[in-house]
mmCIF file of C-alpha atoms and ligand atoms in Angstrom:
data_model
loop_
_atom_site.group_PDB
_atom_site.id
_atom_site.type_symbol
_atom_site.label_atom_id
_atom_site.label_comp_id
_atom_site.label_asym_id
_atom_site.label_seq_id
_atom_site.Cartn_x
_atom_site.Cartn_y
_atom_site.Cartn_z
ATOM 1 C CA MET A 1 -2.308 0.497 -3.072
ATOM 2 C CA SER A 2 1.265 1.351 -4.240
ATOM 3 C CA VAL A 3 1.853 3.424 -7.179
ATOM 4 C CA LEU A 4 4.541 1.035 -8.499
ATOM 5 C CA GLU A 5 5.368 -2.443 -7.407
ATOM 6 C CA LEU A 6 8.169 -4.631 -8.794
ATOM 7 C CA GLN A 7 8.146 -8.408 -7.993
ATOM 8 C CA GLU A 8 11.365 -10.314 -8.693
ATOM 9 C CA VAL A 9 12.174 -8.529 -11.860
ATOM 10 C CA ASP A 10 15.317 -10.104 -13.840
ATOM 11 C CA VAL A 11 16.509 -8.175 -16.891
ATOM 12 C CA PHE A 12 19.204 -9.510 -19.293
ATOM 13 C CA TYR A 13 21.161 -8.004 -22.178
ATOM 14 C CA GLY A 14 21.861 -11.096 -24.208
ATOM 15 C CA ASP A 15 23.653 -13.501 -21.759
ATOM 16 C CA PHE A 16 24.485 -10.639 -19.295
ATOM 17 C CA GLN A 17 22.086 -10.257 -16.398
ATOM 18 C CA ALA A 18 21.703 -6.590 -15.413
ATOM 19 C CA LEU A 19 19.007 -7.053 -12.739
ATOM 20 C CA PHE A 20 18.490 -9.889 -10.364
ATOM 21 C CA LYS A 21 15.029 -10.476 -8.780
ATOM 22 C CA VAL A 22 14.529 -6.810 -8.017
ATOM 23 C CA SER A 23 11.520 -6.146 -5.746
ATOM 24 C CA PHE A 24 10.257 -2.976 -4.207
ATOM 25 C CA LYS A 25 7.190 -0.751 -3.837
ATOM 26 C CA VAL A 26 6.916 3.071 -4.432
ATOM 27 C CA GLU A 27 4.038 4.618 -2.542
ATOM 28 C CA GLU A 28 1.880 7.516 -3.565
ATOM 29 C CA GLY A 29 3.634 10.960 -3.129
ATOM 30 C CA GLN A 30 7.023 9.414 -2.353
ATOM 31 C CA THR A 31 10.299 10.632 -3.678
ATOM 32 C CA PHE A 32 12.112 7.219 -3.989
ATOM 33 C CA ALA A 33 15.886 7.485 -4.721
ATOM 34 C CA CYS A 34 17.978 4.760 -6.415
ATOM 35 C CA ILE A 35 21.639 5.202 -5.638
ATOM 36 C CA GLY A 36 24.646 2.999 -6.355
ATOM 37 C CA ALA A 37 27.811 2.879 -8.225
ATOM 38 C CA ASN A 38 28.198 2.775 -12.009
ATOM 39 C CA GLY A 39 26.752 -0.313 -13.653
ATOM 40 C CA GLY A 40 24.550 -1.235 -10.665
ATOM 41 C CA GLY A 41 21.615 -1.360 -12.940
ATOM 42 C CA LYS A 42 19.796 1.769 -12.076
ATOM 43 C CA SER A 43 19.268 2.973 -15.693
ATOM 44 C CA THR A 44 18.119 -0.485 -16.721
ATOM 45 C CA LEU A 45 15.608 -0.441 -13.896
ATOM 46 C CA LEU A 46 14.143 3.019 -15.061
ATOM 47 C CA ARG A 47 14.020 1.857 -18.706
ATOM 48 C CA THR A 48 12.350 -1.411 -17.751
ATOM 49 C CA ILE A 49 9.670 0.468 -15.781
ATOM 50 C CA ALA A 50 9.119 2.760 -18.708
ATOM 51 C CA GLY A 51 8.773 -0.257 -21.034
ATOM 52 C CA LEU A 52 11.938 0.286 -23.096
ATOM 53 C CA GLN A 53 13.523 -2.910 -21.713
ATOM 54 C CA ARG A 54 11.747 -6.218 -21.279
ATOM 55 C CA PRO A 55 12.094 -8.228 -18.083
ATOM 56 C CA SER A 56 12.814 -11.953 -18.718
ATOM 57 C CA SER A 57 10.849 -12.766 -15.584
ATOM 58 C CA GLY A 58 9.103 -11.018 -12.685
ATOM 59 C CA GLN A 59 6.252 -8.481 -12.825
ATOM 60 C CA ILE A 60 5.727 -4.808 -12.735
ATOM 61 C CA PHE A 61 2.431 -3.340 -11.381
ATOM 62 C CA PHE A 62 1.301 0.253 -11.787
ATOM 63 C CA HIS A 63 -1.588 1.101 -9.436
ATOM 64 C CA GLY A 64 -2.011 -2.550 -8.916
ATOM 65 C CA GLU A 65 -2.377 -3.364 -12.640
ATOM 66 C CA PRO A 66 0.321 -5.379 -14.384
ATOM 67 C CA VAL A 67 2.019 -3.307 -17.128
ATOM 68 C CA ASP A 68 4.183 -6.000 -18.590
ATOM 69 C CA LYS A 69 2.025 -6.351 -21.836
ATOM 70 C CA HIS A 70 1.941 -2.573 -22.335
ATOM 71 C CA PRO A 71 4.576 -1.003 -24.713
ATOM 72 C CA ALA A 72 6.330 2.167 -23.680
ATOM 73 C CA HIS A 73 3.871 4.538 -25.423
ATOM 74 C CA ASP A 74 1.011 2.997 -23.623
ATOM 75 C CA ARG A 75 2.724 3.568 -20.336
ATOM 76 C CA VAL A 76 3.110 7.222 -21.074
ATOM 77 C CA GLY A 77 -0.720 7.325 -21.431
ATOM 78 C CA MET A 78 -1.132 5.413 -18.199
ATOM 79 C CA GLY A 79 0.929 8.077 -16.350
ATOM 80 C CA ILE A 80 4.581 6.920 -16.427
ATOM 81 C CA ALA A 81 7.110 9.314 -17.933
ATOM 82 C CA LEU A 82 10.859 8.875 -18.169
ATOM 83 C CA VAL A 83 13.583 11.621 -18.270
ATOM 84 C CA PRO A 84 16.436 9.464 -19.708
ATOM 85 C CA GLU A 85 20.082 9.826 -18.741
ATOM 86 C CA GLY A 86 21.877 12.343 -20.962
ATOM 87 C CA ARG A 87 19.150 14.932 -21.685
ATOM 88 C CA ARG A 88 17.827 13.432 -24.797
ATOM 89 C CA VAL A 89 16.031 16.403 -26.338
ATOM 90 C CA PHE A 90 15.296 16.613 -30.070
ATOM 91 C CA PRO A 91 18.236 18.878 -31.122
ATOM 92 C CA SER A 92 16.816 20.088 -34.393
ATOM 93 C CA LEU A 93 13.414 21.070 -32.868
ATOM 94 C CA THR A 94 12.607 24.265 -30.937
ATOM 95 C CA VAL A 95 12.003 24.253 -27.196
ATOM 96 C CA PHE A 96 8.273 24.692 -28.003
ATOM 97 C CA GLU A 97 8.154 21.806 -30.420
ATOM 98 C CA ASN A 98 10.034 19.507 -27.879
ATOM 99 C CA LEU A 99 7.407 20.395 -25.294
ATOM 100 C CA GLN A 100 4.566 19.682 -27.685
ATOM 101 C CA ILE A 101 5.954 16.274 -28.515
ATOM 102 C CA GLY A 102 6.092 15.508 -24.778
ATOM 103 C CA ALA A 103 2.259 15.910 -24.627
ATOM 104 C CA TYR A 104 1.666 13.424 -27.379
ATOM 105 C CA GLY A 105 -0.021 10.254 -26.054
ATOM 106 C CA GLY A 106 0.028 11.595 -22.614
ATOM 107 C CA ARG A 107 -2.662 12.318 -20.021
ATOM 108 C CA LYS A 108 -4.851 15.314 -19.630
ATOM 109 C CA GLY A 109 -3.836 17.491 -16.686
ATOM 110 C CA ASP A 110 -2.486 20.809 -15.469
ATOM 111 C CA TRP A 111 0.905 20.698 -17.287
ATOM 112 C CA ASN A 112 1.157 22.605 -20.579
ATOM 113 C CA THR A 113 3.813 24.825 -22.087
ATOM 114 C CA ASP A 114 2.785 27.766 -19.715
ATOM 115 C CA SER A 115 3.044 25.787 -16.526
ATOM 116 C CA VAL A 116 6.342 24.236 -17.567
ATOM 117 C CA MET A 117 7.662 27.800 -18.197
ATOM 118 C CA GLU A 118 6.560 28.759 -14.780
ATOM 119 C CA LEU A 119 8.388 25.860 -13.144
ATOM 120 C CA PHE A 120 11.518 26.513 -15.236
ATOM 121 C CA PRO A 121 11.463 30.310 -16.005
ATOM 122 C CA LEU A 122 14.847 29.962 -17.691
ATOM 123 C CA LEU A 123 13.035 28.334 -20.718
ATOM 124 C CA LYS A 124 10.743 31.264 -21.290
ATOM 125 C CA PRO A 125 13.009 33.378 -23.412
ATOM 126 C CA LEU A 126 14.306 30.278 -25.250
ATOM 127 C CA VAL A 127 10.913 29.050 -26.488
ATOM 128 C CA LYS A 128 11.650 29.564 -30.204
ATOM 129 C CA ARG A 129 15.294 28.433 -29.989
ATOM 130 C CA GLN A 130 16.577 25.207 -31.406
ATOM 131 C CA ALA A 131 17.175 22.821 -28.553
ATOM 132 C CA SER A 132 20.715 21.953 -29.901
ATOM 133 C CA SER A 133 21.712 25.681 -29.070
ATOM 134 C CA LEU A 134 20.745 25.312 -25.331
ATOM 135 C CA SER A 135 23.233 24.849 -22.526
ATOM 136 C CA GLY A 136 23.398 21.587 -20.600
ATOM 137 C CA GLY A 137 21.162 23.028 -17.769
ATOM 138 C CA GLU A 138 18.634 24.462 -20.228
ATOM 139 C CA GLN A 139 18.500 21.082 -22.064
ATOM 140 C CA GLN A 140 17.844 19.264 -18.795
ATOM 141 C CA ALA A 141 15.194 21.658 -17.697
ATOM 142 C CA LEU A 142 13.607 21.078 -21.171
ATOM 143 C CA ALA A 143 13.906 17.339 -20.894
ATOM 144 C CA ILE A 144 12.066 17.427 -17.522
ATOM 145 C CA GLY A 145 9.533 19.701 -18.992
ATOM 146 C CA ARG A 146 8.823 17.546 -21.895
ATOM 147 C CA ALA A 147 8.194 14.591 -19.588
ATOM 148 C CA LEU A 148 5.736 16.707 -17.491
ATOM 149 C CA MET A 149 3.838 17.562 -20.586
ATOM 150 C CA ALA A 150 2.483 14.006 -20.467
ATOM 151 C CA ASN A 151 1.031 14.825 -17.023
ATOM 152 C CA PRO A 152 2.716 11.760 -15.478
ATOM 153 C CA HIS A 153 1.618 10.308 -12.120
ATOM 154 C CA LEU A 154 4.987 8.691 -11.803
ATOM 155 C CA LEU A 155 8.088 10.552 -13.010
ATOM 156 C CA LEU A 156 11.267 8.628 -13.617
ATOM 157 C CA LEU A 157 14.344 10.812 -13.477
ATOM 158 C CA ASP A 158 17.661 9.339 -14.546
ATOM 159 C CA GLU A 159 20.748 11.310 -13.281
ATOM 160 C CA VAL A 160 19.090 14.706 -13.921
ATOM 161 C CA SER A 161 21.785 16.667 -12.050
ATOM 162 C CA LEU A 162 24.832 15.052 -13.654
ATOM 163 C CA GLY A 163 27.355 17.662 -14.936
ATOM 164 C CA LEU A 164 25.148 20.602 -14.328
ATOM 165 C CA ALA A 165 26.099 23.882 -12.579
ATOM 166 C CA PRO A 166 25.115 23.997 -8.841
ATOM 167 C CA VAL A 167 22.546 26.794 -9.546
ATOM 168 C CA VAL A 168 20.797 24.580 -12.009
ATOM 169 C CA ILE A 169 20.890 21.564 -9.756
ATOM 170 C CA LYS A 170 19.281 23.633 -7.038
ATOM 171 C CA ARG A 171 16.423 24.655 -9.342
ATOM 172 C CA ILE A 172 15.941 21.041 -10.414
ATOM 173 C CA TYR A 173 15.775 19.877 -6.789
ATOM 174 C CA GLU A 174 13.349 22.707 -5.963
ATOM 175 C CA ALA A 175 11.262 21.566 -8.850
ATOM 176 C CA MET A 176 11.171 18.024 -7.541
ATOM 177 C CA VAL A 177 9.846 19.187 -4.212
ATOM 178 C CA HIS A 178 7.064 21.262 -5.990
ATOM 179 C CA LEU A 179 6.177 18.260 -8.194
ATOM 180 C CA VAL A 180 5.661 16.036 -5.116
ATOM 181 C CA ASP A 181 3.635 18.772 -3.497
ATOM 182 C CA THR A 182 1.332 18.801 -6.493
ATOM 183 C CA GLY A 183 0.745 15.099 -6.543
ATOM 184 C CA THR A 184 3.519 13.558 -8.621
ATOM 185 C CA THR A 185 5.402 10.445 -7.363
ATOM 186 C CA ILE A 186 9.159 10.530 -8.266
ATOM 187 C CA LEU A 187 11.680 7.706 -8.805
ATOM 188 C CA VAL A 188 15.027 9.253 -9.133
ATOM 189 C CA VAL A 189 18.344 7.884 -9.963
ATOM 190 C CA GLU A 190 21.169 9.942 -8.630
ATOM 191 C CA GLN A 191 24.936 9.795 -8.238
ATOM 192 C CA ASP A 192 25.018 12.648 -5.701
ATOM 193 C CA VAL A 193 23.934 10.589 -2.680
ATOM 194 C CA GLN A 194 24.192 13.464 -0.030
ATOM 195 C CA HIS A 195 22.054 15.711 -2.164
ATOM 196 C CA VAL A 196 19.353 13.200 -3.077
ATOM 197 C CA LEU A 197 18.881 12.144 0.490
ATOM 198 C CA THR A 198 17.834 15.664 1.442
ATOM 199 C CA VAL A 199 14.649 15.204 -0.710
ATOM 200 C CA ALA A 200 14.185 11.364 -0.772
ATOM 201 C CA ASP A 201 11.831 9.691 1.692
ATOM 202 C CA HIS A 202 12.854 6.179 0.635
ATOM 203 C CA VAL A 203 16.306 5.001 -0.772
ATOM 204 C CA ALA A 204 17.383 1.804 -2.441
ATOM 205 C CA CYS A 205 21.070 1.161 -3.121
ATOM 206 C CA PHE A 206 21.840 -0.880 -6.256
ATOM 207 C CA LEU A 207 24.929 -3.062 -6.409
ATOM 208 C CA GLU A 208 25.614 -5.323 -9.422
ATOM 209 C CA GLY A 209 21.980 -5.616 -10.234
ATOM 210 C CA ARG A 210 20.723 -6.259 -6.712
ATOM 211 C CA ILE A 211 19.332 -4.037 -3.976
ATOM 212 C CA SER A 212 22.059 -3.957 -1.335
ATOM 213 C CA LEU A 213 20.268 -1.794 1.093
ATOM 214 C CA GLU A 214 16.812 -0.164 1.289
ATOM 215 C CA GLY A 215 14.944 2.098 3.725
ATOM 216 C CA LYS A 216 14.050 5.498 4.932
ATOM 217 C CA PRO A 217 17.120 7.793 4.822
ATOM 218 C CA SER A 218 16.661 8.753 8.512
ATOM 219 C CA ASP A 219 16.782 5.019 9.509
ATOM 220 C CA LEU A 220 20.128 4.471 7.578
ATOM 221 C CA SER A 221 23.485 5.406 8.897
ATOM 222 C CA SER A 222 26.027 6.962 6.451
ATOM 223 C CA GLU A 223 28.228 3.915 7.258
ATOM 224 C CA ALA A 224 25.540 1.445 6.141
ATOM 225 C CA ILE A 225 24.924 3.392 2.949
ATOM 226 C CA THR A 226 28.664 3.563 2.135
ATOM 227 C CA ALA A 227 29.035 -0.185 2.761
ATOM 228 C CA ALA A 228 25.901 -1.008 0.642
ATOM 229 C CA TYR A 229 27.306 1.349 -2.159
ATOM 230 C CA PHE A 230 30.674 -0.215 -2.298
ATOM 231 C CA GLY A 231 29.623 -3.848 -1.379
ATOM 232 C CA MET A 232 31.741 -3.959 1.707
HETATM 233 P P1 ATP B 1 25.456 4.154 -14.726
HETATM 234 O O1 ATP B 1 25.431 5.002 -13.599
HETATM 235 O O2 ATP B 1 26.892 3.867 -15.277
HETATM 236 O O3 ATP B 1 24.449 4.504 -15.818
HETATM 237 P P2 ATP B 1 23.680 2.088 -13.930
HETATM 238 O O4 ATP B 1 23.501 1.705 -12.448
HETATM 239 O O5 ATP B 1 22.571 3.044 -14.411
HETATM 240 O O6 ATP B 1 25.060 2.724 -14.195
HETATM 241 P P3 ATP B 1 23.107 0.407 -16.086
HETATM 242 O O7 ATP B 1 23.321 1.479 -17.048
HETATM 243 O O8 ATP B 1 21.655 -0.010 -15.855
HETATM 244 O O9 ATP B 1 23.654 0.778 -14.665
HETATM 245 O O10 ATP B 1 23.872 -0.824 -16.470
HETATM 246 C C1 ATP B 1 23.854 -2.125 -15.701
HETATM 247 C C2 ATP B 1 24.870 -3.097 -16.473
HETATM 248 O O11 ATP B 1 24.197 -3.381 -17.686
HETATM 249 C C3 ATP B 1 26.167 -2.613 -16.713
HETATM 250 O O12 ATP B 1 27.094 -3.647 -16.442
HETATM 251 C C4 ATP B 1 26.132 -2.174 -18.231
HETATM 252 O O13 ATP B 1 27.397 -2.423 -18.832
HETATM 253 C C5 ATP B 1 25.173 -3.172 -18.757
HETATM 254 N N1 ATP B 1 24.405 -2.649 -19.882
HETATM 255 C C6 ATP B 1 23.687 -1.531 -19.891
HETATM 256 N N2 ATP B 1 23.107 -1.319 -21.078
HETATM 257 C C7 ATP B 1 23.501 -2.355 -21.933
HETATM 258 C C8 ATP B 1 23.366 -2.668 -23.262
HETATM 259 N N3 ATP B 1 22.526 -1.994 -24.039
HETATM 260 N N4 ATP B 1 23.943 -3.847 -23.692
HETATM 261 C C9 ATP B 1 24.618 -4.691 -22.837
HETATM 262 N N5 ATP B 1 24.889 -4.375 -21.600
HETATM 263 C C10 ATP B 1 24.393 -3.254 -21.124
#
């Protein structure tokens, strides 16, 4: 059974349609990458899976169960965690407090403040610091750590490497590999196509709200990906 399945999902903002009949499956242990130009609908997709946006039609299944009736906080308890675009940490709270909040309503499991610090040692000396005083890379590590505190089965990552220093991006990508090795399934939205294809075992390209190409990176030529990306 797939971890996640979308069947013909349509999402609107008022009269504007952001996703058109989007269907795909994410299998256990996969790193599934969503790529595509700005405005393709990738963030909308992740927000819809997390329960922050409501589809006007279509269905979403998590481990074979429809989740459409479950609000976002229920989905965290079911094992779906989102790291939203733009490192939305709680600025006035400490690193430790941000992590504690991540555990609220989540599942029981191996992730706790200690194991998050092991994954991102850069957070260790910052544990009592206010999140607003952290660098962009530190905030991103904290945002990922906070999502992990809910012990997700499916982790949704939205542009987690955007604007970060190469050394931090490297650490985040290493963390992704570690997460998959320890049983997490990842759905990642990424602007850096070359980089994400080094870790993804499945890729879907979004163009104006539709999947323009989908498959294993090894089966797709760079010409096909470029054409799907730009709609040529
Ligand atoms: P980006 O990389 O720029 O974040 P994306 O592929 O993630 O792009 P979305 O952010 O999902 O795309 O946006 C898809 C479309 O929906 C865009 O045309 C965007 O302008 C529109 N959109 C997104 N959020 C809203 C909103 N809250 N209200 C109205 N339109 C929105």
